[in-house]
Short mmCIF file of C-alpha atoms in Angstrom, two decimals:
data_model
loop_
_atom_site.label_atom_id
_atom_site.label_comp_id
_atom_site.label_asym_id
_atom_site.label_seq_id
_atom_site.Cartn_x
_atom_site.Cartn_y
_atom_site.Cartn_z
CA MET A 1 -8.14 -167.12 40.51
CA ALA A 2 -6.06 -165.32 42.65
CA PHE A 3 -3.28 -162.91 41.87
CA SER A 4 0.47 -163.91 42.74
CA ASN A 5 2.33 -161.07 44.38
CA GLU A 6 4.12 -160.74 41.34
CA GLN A 7 0.84 -160.09 39.38
CA LEU A 8 -0.29 -157.56 41.94
CA GLU A 9 2.93 -155.74 41.49
CA ARG A 10 3.07 -156.06 37.59
CA TYR A 11 -0.74 -154.64 37.18
CA SER A 12 -0.59 -152.38 40.18
CA ARG A 13 -1.11 -149.46 38.18
CA HIS A 14 -4.12 -150.94 36.37
CA ILE A 15 -5.52 -152.28 39.55
CA ILE A 16 -5.35 -148.84 41.20
CA LEU A 17 -7.81 -147.49 38.44
CA SER A 18 -11.01 -147.64 39.29
CA GLU A 19 -12.43 -148.32 35.85
CA VAL A 20 -10.01 -151.58 35.77
CA GLY A 21 -9.55 -152.63 39.67
CA VAL A 22 -8.74 -156.13 40.32
CA LYS A 23 -11.97 -157.15 38.59
CA GLY A 24 -11.13 -155.71 35.38
CA GLN A 25 -7.57 -156.95 35.40
CA LYS A 26 -8.84 -160.60 35.68
CA LYS A 27 -11.13 -159.82 32.94
CA LEU A 28 -8.15 -158.75 30.84
CA LEU A 29 -6.16 -161.88 31.71
CA ASN A 30 -9.14 -164.04 30.81
CA ALA A 31 -9.63 -162.12 27.53
CA LYS A 32 -8.56 -163.23 23.96
CA VAL A 33 -7.85 -160.85 21.19
CA LEU A 34 -6.66 -161.45 17.96
CA ILE A 35 -4.52 -159.18 15.97
CA ILE A 36 -4.64 -159.59 12.05
CA GLY A 37 -1.33 -158.28 10.80
CA ALA A 38 1.83 -157.75 12.68
CA GLY A 39 2.96 -154.77 11.27
CA GLY A 40 2.74 -151.07 11.66
CA LEU A 41 -0.52 -151.13 13.36
CA GLY A 42 -0.44 -154.73 14.64
CA ALA A 43 3.06 -154.26 16.57
CA PRO A 44 2.17 -151.47 18.98
CA ALA A 45 -1.18 -153.00 19.44
CA ALA A 46 0.33 -156.32 20.28
CA LEU A 47 3.11 -154.86 22.50
CA TYR A 48 0.37 -152.78 24.91
CA LEU A 49 -2.04 -155.80 24.73
CA ALA A 50 0.89 -158.21 26.18
CA ALA A 51 1.90 -155.54 28.69
CA ALA A 52 -1.53 -155.20 29.56
CA GLY A 53 -1.94 -158.91 30.59
CA VAL A 54 -4.69 -159.78 27.92
CA GLY A 55 -4.01 -163.58 28.65
CA THR A 56 -4.52 -164.88 25.10
CA ILE A 57 -3.33 -162.88 22.13
CA GLY A 58 -3.62 -164.48 18.53
CA ILE A 59 -1.64 -162.98 15.79
CA ALA A 60 -1.72 -163.88 12.21
CA ASP A 61 0.67 -163.04 9.26
CA ALA A 62 2.44 -164.72 6.68
CA ASP A 63 5.25 -162.32 6.28
CA GLU A 64 9.19 -162.30 7.60
CA VAL A 65 10.56 -159.36 9.17
CA ASP A 66 12.16 -156.98 6.26
CA LEU A 67 14.58 -154.27 7.02
CA SER A 68 12.02 -151.73 5.61
CA ASN A 69 9.43 -152.91 8.40
CA LEU A 70 11.75 -151.75 11.06
CA GLN A 71 10.98 -147.95 10.72
CA ARG A 72 7.47 -148.45 12.32
CA GLN A 73 6.97 -152.03 13.21
CA VAL A 74 8.58 -151.80 16.59
CA ILE A 75 7.70 -155.45 18.19
CA HIS A 76 10.72 -156.67 15.62
CA THR A 77 14.21 -155.70 16.17
CA THR A 78 17.05 -155.97 13.64
CA PRO A 79 18.22 -159.40 14.82
CA ASP A 80 14.47 -160.57 13.73
CA LEU A 81 15.36 -159.97 10.16
CA GLY A 82 14.32 -162.71 8.03
CA LYS A 83 12.32 -164.40 10.88
CA ALA A 84 8.63 -165.14 10.68
CA LYS A 85 6.73 -161.81 11.88
CA VAL A 86 4.56 -164.00 14.02
CA GLN A 87 7.16 -165.69 15.81
CA SER A 88 9.25 -162.23 16.10
CA ALA A 89 6.16 -160.87 17.73
CA LYS A 90 5.43 -163.68 19.90
CA GLU A 91 8.75 -163.78 21.46
CA THR A 92 8.56 -159.92 21.91
CA MET A 93 5.04 -160.41 23.75
CA GLU A 94 6.29 -163.18 25.93
CA ALA A 95 9.70 -161.44 26.85
CA ILE A 96 7.12 -158.50 27.87
CA ASN A 97 4.80 -160.61 29.97
CA PRO A 98 4.95 -164.30 30.48
CA ASP A 99 1.05 -164.34 31.69
CA VAL A 100 0.48 -163.96 27.90
CA THR A 101 -0.25 -167.15 26.04
CA VAL A 102 0.73 -166.22 22.24
CA ASN A 103 -1.17 -168.05 19.13
CA THR A 104 0.55 -167.59 16.00
CA TYR A 105 -0.98 -168.02 12.92
CA ARG A 106 1.69 -167.78 9.73
CA THR A 107 -0.82 -167.16 6.97
CA PHE A 108 -2.72 -164.52 5.09
CA VAL A 109 -6.31 -164.38 6.38
CA ASP A 110 -8.72 -165.27 3.51
CA ALA A 111 -12.61 -166.41 3.02
CA ASP A 112 -11.56 -169.94 3.49
CA ASN A 113 -9.63 -169.43 7.01
CA ILE A 114 -11.04 -166.41 8.84
CA MET A 115 -14.34 -167.76 10.25
CA ASP A 116 -12.39 -170.19 12.05
CA LEU A 117 -9.56 -168.13 12.83
CA ILE A 118 -11.96 -165.27 14.67
CA GLU A 119 -14.06 -167.92 16.39
CA ASP A 120 -12.50 -168.17 19.53
CA TYR A 121 -11.39 -164.59 20.18
CA ASP A 122 -13.37 -161.69 22.04
CA PHE A 123 -12.21 -159.04 20.16
CA ILE A 124 -10.33 -158.67 16.96
CA ILE A 125 -7.82 -156.00 15.38
CA ASP A 126 -7.34 -155.04 11.84
CA GLY A 127 -3.68 -154.27 11.29
CA THR A 128 -3.90 -155.26 7.48
CA ASP A 129 -2.70 -152.81 4.88
CA ASN A 130 -5.16 -153.57 1.90
CA PHE A 131 -8.72 -153.27 1.26
CA PRO A 132 -9.75 -156.84 0.58
CA ALA A 133 -8.21 -157.79 3.67
CA LYS A 134 -10.07 -154.98 5.57
CA PHE A 135 -13.50 -155.39 3.89
CA LEU A 136 -12.93 -159.39 4.55
CA ILE A 137 -12.35 -158.81 8.53
CA ASN A 138 -15.49 -156.67 8.43
CA ASP A 139 -17.68 -158.94 6.84
CA ALA A 140 -16.54 -162.03 8.90
CA CYS A 141 -16.89 -160.08 12.26
CA VAL A 142 -20.55 -158.88 11.40
CA LEU A 143 -21.34 -162.37 10.26
CA LYS A 144 -19.65 -163.95 13.64
CA GLY A 145 -21.15 -161.09 15.72
CA LYS A 146 -17.60 -160.23 16.78
CA PRO A 147 -16.60 -156.87 17.89
CA PHE A 148 -13.50 -155.46 16.27
CA SER A 149 -11.20 -152.24 15.60
CA HIS A 150 -10.59 -151.02 12.02
CA ALA A 151 -8.00 -148.67 11.26
CA GLY A 152 -6.06 -147.51 8.55
CA ILE A 153 -2.97 -145.44 8.28
CA ILE A 154 -0.99 -143.46 5.19
CA ARG A 155 1.63 -140.62 4.98
CA PHE A 156 0.94 -138.38 8.24
CA LYS A 157 -2.76 -139.45 8.59
CA GLY A 158 -4.82 -142.30 10.35
CA GLN A 159 -7.96 -143.05 11.25
CA LEU A 160 -10.08 -145.96 13.32
CA MET A 161 -13.35 -146.84 14.20
CA THR A 162 -15.03 -149.72 16.34
CA TYR A 163 -17.63 -152.28 15.26
CA VAL A 164 -19.59 -153.71 18.23
CA PRO A 165 -22.47 -156.17 16.88
CA GLY A 166 -25.87 -154.50 17.44
CA ALA A 167 -24.52 -151.05 18.56
CA GLY A 168 -23.56 -149.32 15.40
CA PRO A 169 -22.32 -149.09 11.94
CA CYS A 170 -19.65 -151.48 10.24
CA TYR A 171 -17.01 -150.48 7.93
CA ARG A 172 -18.82 -151.40 5.21
CA CYS A 173 -21.66 -149.16 5.82
CA VAL A 174 -19.32 -146.24 5.45
CA PHE A 175 -17.40 -147.49 2.36
CA LYS A 176 -19.30 -150.12 0.54
CA GLU A 177 -16.81 -151.64 -1.84
CA PRO A 178 -13.07 -151.49 -1.94
CA PRO A 179 -11.68 -148.95 -4.35
CA PRO A 180 -10.23 -150.49 -7.57
CA PRO A 181 -6.61 -151.64 -7.32
CA GLU A 182 -3.96 -148.92 -7.69
CA ALA A 183 -6.73 -146.07 -7.39
CA VAL A 184 -5.98 -145.15 -3.75
CA PRO A 185 -2.30 -145.13 -3.03
CA THR A 186 -0.85 -147.73 -0.36
CA CYS A 187 1.77 -146.96 1.92
CA LYS A 188 4.73 -148.40 0.09
CA GLN A 189 3.91 -146.12 -2.86
CA ALA A 190 3.08 -143.19 -0.66
CA GLY A 191 5.09 -143.76 2.53
CA VAL A 192 3.82 -143.69 6.06
CA ILE A 193 5.54 -141.92 9.13
CA GLY A 194 6.52 -144.68 11.65
CA ALA A 195 4.86 -143.11 14.63
CA MET A 196 1.69 -143.08 12.90
CA GLY A 197 1.32 -146.89 13.59
CA GLY A 198 2.18 -146.23 17.15
CA VAL A 199 -0.62 -143.64 17.49
CA ILE A 200 -3.39 -145.62 16.01
CA GLY A 201 -2.62 -149.09 16.47
CA SER A 202 -2.20 -147.84 20.50
CA LEU A 203 -5.77 -146.24 20.03
CA GLN A 204 -6.79 -149.71 18.78
CA ALA A 205 -5.49 -151.49 21.90
CA MET A 206 -6.99 -148.89 24.00
CA GLU A 207 -10.38 -149.77 22.07
CA ALA A 208 -9.87 -153.54 23.32
CA ILE A 209 -8.89 -152.80 26.47
CA LYS A 210 -12.12 -150.72 27.25
CA TYR A 211 -14.09 -153.21 25.64
CA ILE A 212 -12.98 -156.42 27.67
CA VAL A 213 -13.17 -154.38 30.86
CA GLY A 214 -16.66 -152.64 29.89
CA LYS A 215 -15.66 -149.11 30.61
CA GLY A 216 -15.90 -145.89 28.55
CA ASP A 217 -17.17 -145.19 25.42
CA LEU A 218 -16.04 -147.01 22.43
CA LEU A 219 -15.71 -145.59 18.69
CA THR A 220 -18.79 -147.18 17.71
CA GLY A 221 -20.58 -144.87 15.39
CA TYR A 222 -17.59 -142.79 15.07
CA LEU A 223 -14.57 -142.50 12.84
CA LEU A 224 -11.58 -140.97 14.43
CA THR A 225 -9.55 -139.34 12.28
CA TYR A 226 -5.72 -138.05 13.05
CA ASP A 227 -3.72 -135.69 10.90
CA ALA A 228 -0.48 -135.29 12.21
CA LEU A 229 0.82 -132.62 10.25
CA LYS A 230 -2.19 -130.32 11.70
CA MET A 231 -1.84 -132.12 14.74
CA GLU A 232 -5.56 -132.28 14.83
CA PHE A 233 -7.93 -135.29 15.99
CA ARG A 234 -11.63 -135.37 15.07
CA LYS A 235 -14.47 -137.68 15.98
CA ILE A 236 -16.64 -137.78 12.90
CA LYS A 237 -20.26 -139.06 13.39
CA LEU A 238 -21.09 -142.19 11.27
CA PRO A 239 -25.12 -143.40 10.50
CA LYS A 240 -26.01 -146.90 10.72
CA ILE A 241 -27.09 -147.77 7.11
CA LYS A 242 -30.42 -149.92 7.04
CA ASP A 243 -29.36 -151.13 3.67
CA CYS A 244 -25.91 -152.23 4.09
CA ALA A 245 -25.02 -155.31 2.45
CA VAL A 246 -23.73 -157.08 5.43
CA CYS A 247 -25.17 -155.17 8.60
CA GLY A 248 -28.37 -154.08 6.97
CA GLU A 249 -31.95 -155.19 7.40
CA THR A 250 -32.05 -157.67 4.36
CA PRO A 251 -28.36 -158.47 3.96
CA THR A 252 -26.60 -159.61 0.57
CA ILE A 253 -23.69 -160.90 1.83
CA LEU A 254 -24.40 -164.08 3.96
CA LYS A 255 -20.61 -165.40 3.84
CA PRO A 256 -17.44 -163.96 3.66
CA PHE A 257 -15.65 -163.72 0.22
CA ASP A 258 -12.45 -162.69 -1.08
CA TYR A 259 -12.09 -159.23 -3.44
CA GLU A 260 -9.91 -160.44 -6.39
CA GLN A 261 -7.27 -157.66 -5.98
CA ALA A 262 -3.38 -157.78 -5.60
CA GLU A 263 -2.30 -157.75 -2.16
CA CYS A 264 -0.55 -154.52 -1.55
CA ASP A 265 3.05 -155.74 -1.18
CA MET A 266 4.16 -153.20 1.75
CA LYS A 267 6.84 -154.89 3.69
CA MET B 1 -24.37 -119.11 3.14
CA LYS B 2 -22.39 -120.52 5.76
CA LEU B 3 -21.45 -124.45 5.61
CA THR B 4 -19.58 -126.44 8.51
CA VAL B 5 -16.98 -128.45 6.20
CA SER B 6 -14.71 -130.88 8.00
CA GLY B 7 -15.23 -129.03 10.91
CA ASN B 8 -14.53 -125.54 9.83
CA GLY B 9 -16.87 -122.73 9.16
CA LYS B 10 -16.71 -121.54 5.27
CA GLU B 11 -18.88 -119.09 3.33
CA TYR B 12 -19.96 -120.34 -0.22
CA ALA B 13 -22.59 -119.08 -2.69
CA GLU B 14 -26.02 -120.23 -2.42
CA GLY B 15 -26.55 -123.22 -4.82
CA LEU B 16 -23.53 -124.84 -4.28
CA THR B 17 -23.79 -128.65 -5.16
CA VAL B 18 -21.52 -131.39 -3.33
CA SER B 19 -19.71 -131.96 -6.39
CA GLN B 20 -18.63 -128.15 -6.40
CA LEU B 21 -17.86 -128.34 -3.07
CA ILE B 22 -15.36 -131.30 -3.55
CA VAL B 23 -13.52 -129.72 -6.23
CA ALA B 24 -13.55 -126.19 -4.21
CA GLU B 25 -12.16 -128.22 -1.12
CA ASN B 26 -9.34 -130.11 -3.02
CA VAL B 27 -10.72 -133.38 -1.99
CA GLU B 28 -8.34 -136.11 -2.85
CA THR B 29 -9.60 -139.09 -4.77
CA PRO B 30 -13.04 -137.37 -5.17
CA GLU B 31 -14.25 -140.64 -7.02
CA TYR B 32 -14.00 -142.77 -4.09
CA VAL B 33 -14.78 -140.31 -1.18
CA THR B 34 -17.84 -141.14 1.07
CA VAL B 35 -19.49 -137.60 1.93
CA SER B 36 -21.97 -136.94 5.06
CA VAL B 37 -24.34 -134.08 5.09
CA ASN B 38 -25.73 -133.52 8.71
CA ASP B 39 -24.74 -136.78 9.60
CA GLU B 40 -26.40 -138.78 6.91
CA PHE B 41 -24.37 -140.64 4.05
CA LEU B 42 -25.38 -139.39 0.38
CA LYS B 43 -25.75 -142.38 -1.97
CA SER B 44 -22.84 -142.30 -4.81
CA GLY B 45 -23.81 -140.70 -7.79
CA THR B 46 -26.12 -137.80 -6.02
CA PHE B 47 -23.27 -135.59 -5.21
CA ASP B 48 -24.11 -133.52 -8.27
CA LYS B 49 -27.66 -133.35 -7.50
CA THR B 50 -27.31 -132.52 -3.87
CA VAL B 51 -27.57 -128.89 -3.56
CA LEU B 52 -26.35 -127.50 0.10
CA LYS B 53 -28.21 -125.58 2.41
CA ASP B 54 -27.11 -122.61 4.78
CA GLY B 55 -25.86 -124.07 8.02
CA ASP B 56 -25.16 -127.67 6.62
CA SER B 57 -22.40 -129.58 7.90
CA VAL B 58 -20.41 -131.96 5.54
CA GLU B 59 -17.55 -134.48 6.16
CA PHE B 60 -15.56 -136.33 3.45
CA LEU B 61 -14.47 -139.76 4.56
CA TYR B 62 -11.31 -141.30 2.91
CA PHE B 63 -10.43 -144.59 2.29
CA MET B 64 -7.07 -145.28 4.33
CA GLY B 65 -5.54 -148.77 3.25
CA GLY B 66 -2.12 -148.86 5.14
CA GLY B 67 -1.49 -150.55 8.08
CA ARG B 68 1.29 -153.25 8.02
#
């Protein structure tokens, strides 16, 4: 596949980077990334991946755009209110970059659909807002051997880690089980500064891009935490757990399952 | 003794357990925090039996569920 003159110009700032170049840009154009959740984290991740020329981007979300979303979900605009989030996200991504094919999945991800959903993708971004979904994505990606970026945000804090099969610990190595419902505050209850999604979601896009072009060090075996009030980033080393229920030596979780926990209605 | 807690050097009295450190450091939602000492995770239920030693490095890892 040869680049058109337009593509050479569009991606010139990438192509000039020795770590990306023509070869890396071709990898991006051939890559498939699935973003689960078109919200605070998923919106900035989707914008940067589309702009970067990731050739196929899947986006999964069951909700419609709500006024309270617009404080942070920068892929949606005021005229999009009431529209399916995946449709709104698709329109914005295609407007940014016609090179990108956007697949939309207007559904909540659950144990019945996740394995099929992630099947065709090279990298998955967890932009969900509740623990059952985060554990489900972890388990499915471990079981299917798919790399993914986990992230969470609340108030003025955020954190992320990257799982690569065979290369380091999974989310369940760090957090064995979801906390009981209501034990840990959600963004709806506790609030979240809008730009936090921008910081952490952009870092998730960065991890996906580095994974695709095969350059640099990923956050495998590390949790990167960000405290905006202290303006402090910390990279905490994560050991791999031999007896992890899903990625350990003798796993007990052999297929994905849903935790019975009310979904956080964080619109 | 000197501990490194979340990257910061701190002085604490000898014999301090992880449970006592959690109280002293005002850790949020202490029932659900993951603790690592010198880059090894502690099993839950062992915090009150784990006595810290001079030079130990302790990290608290918190659940963060938001994102959408």
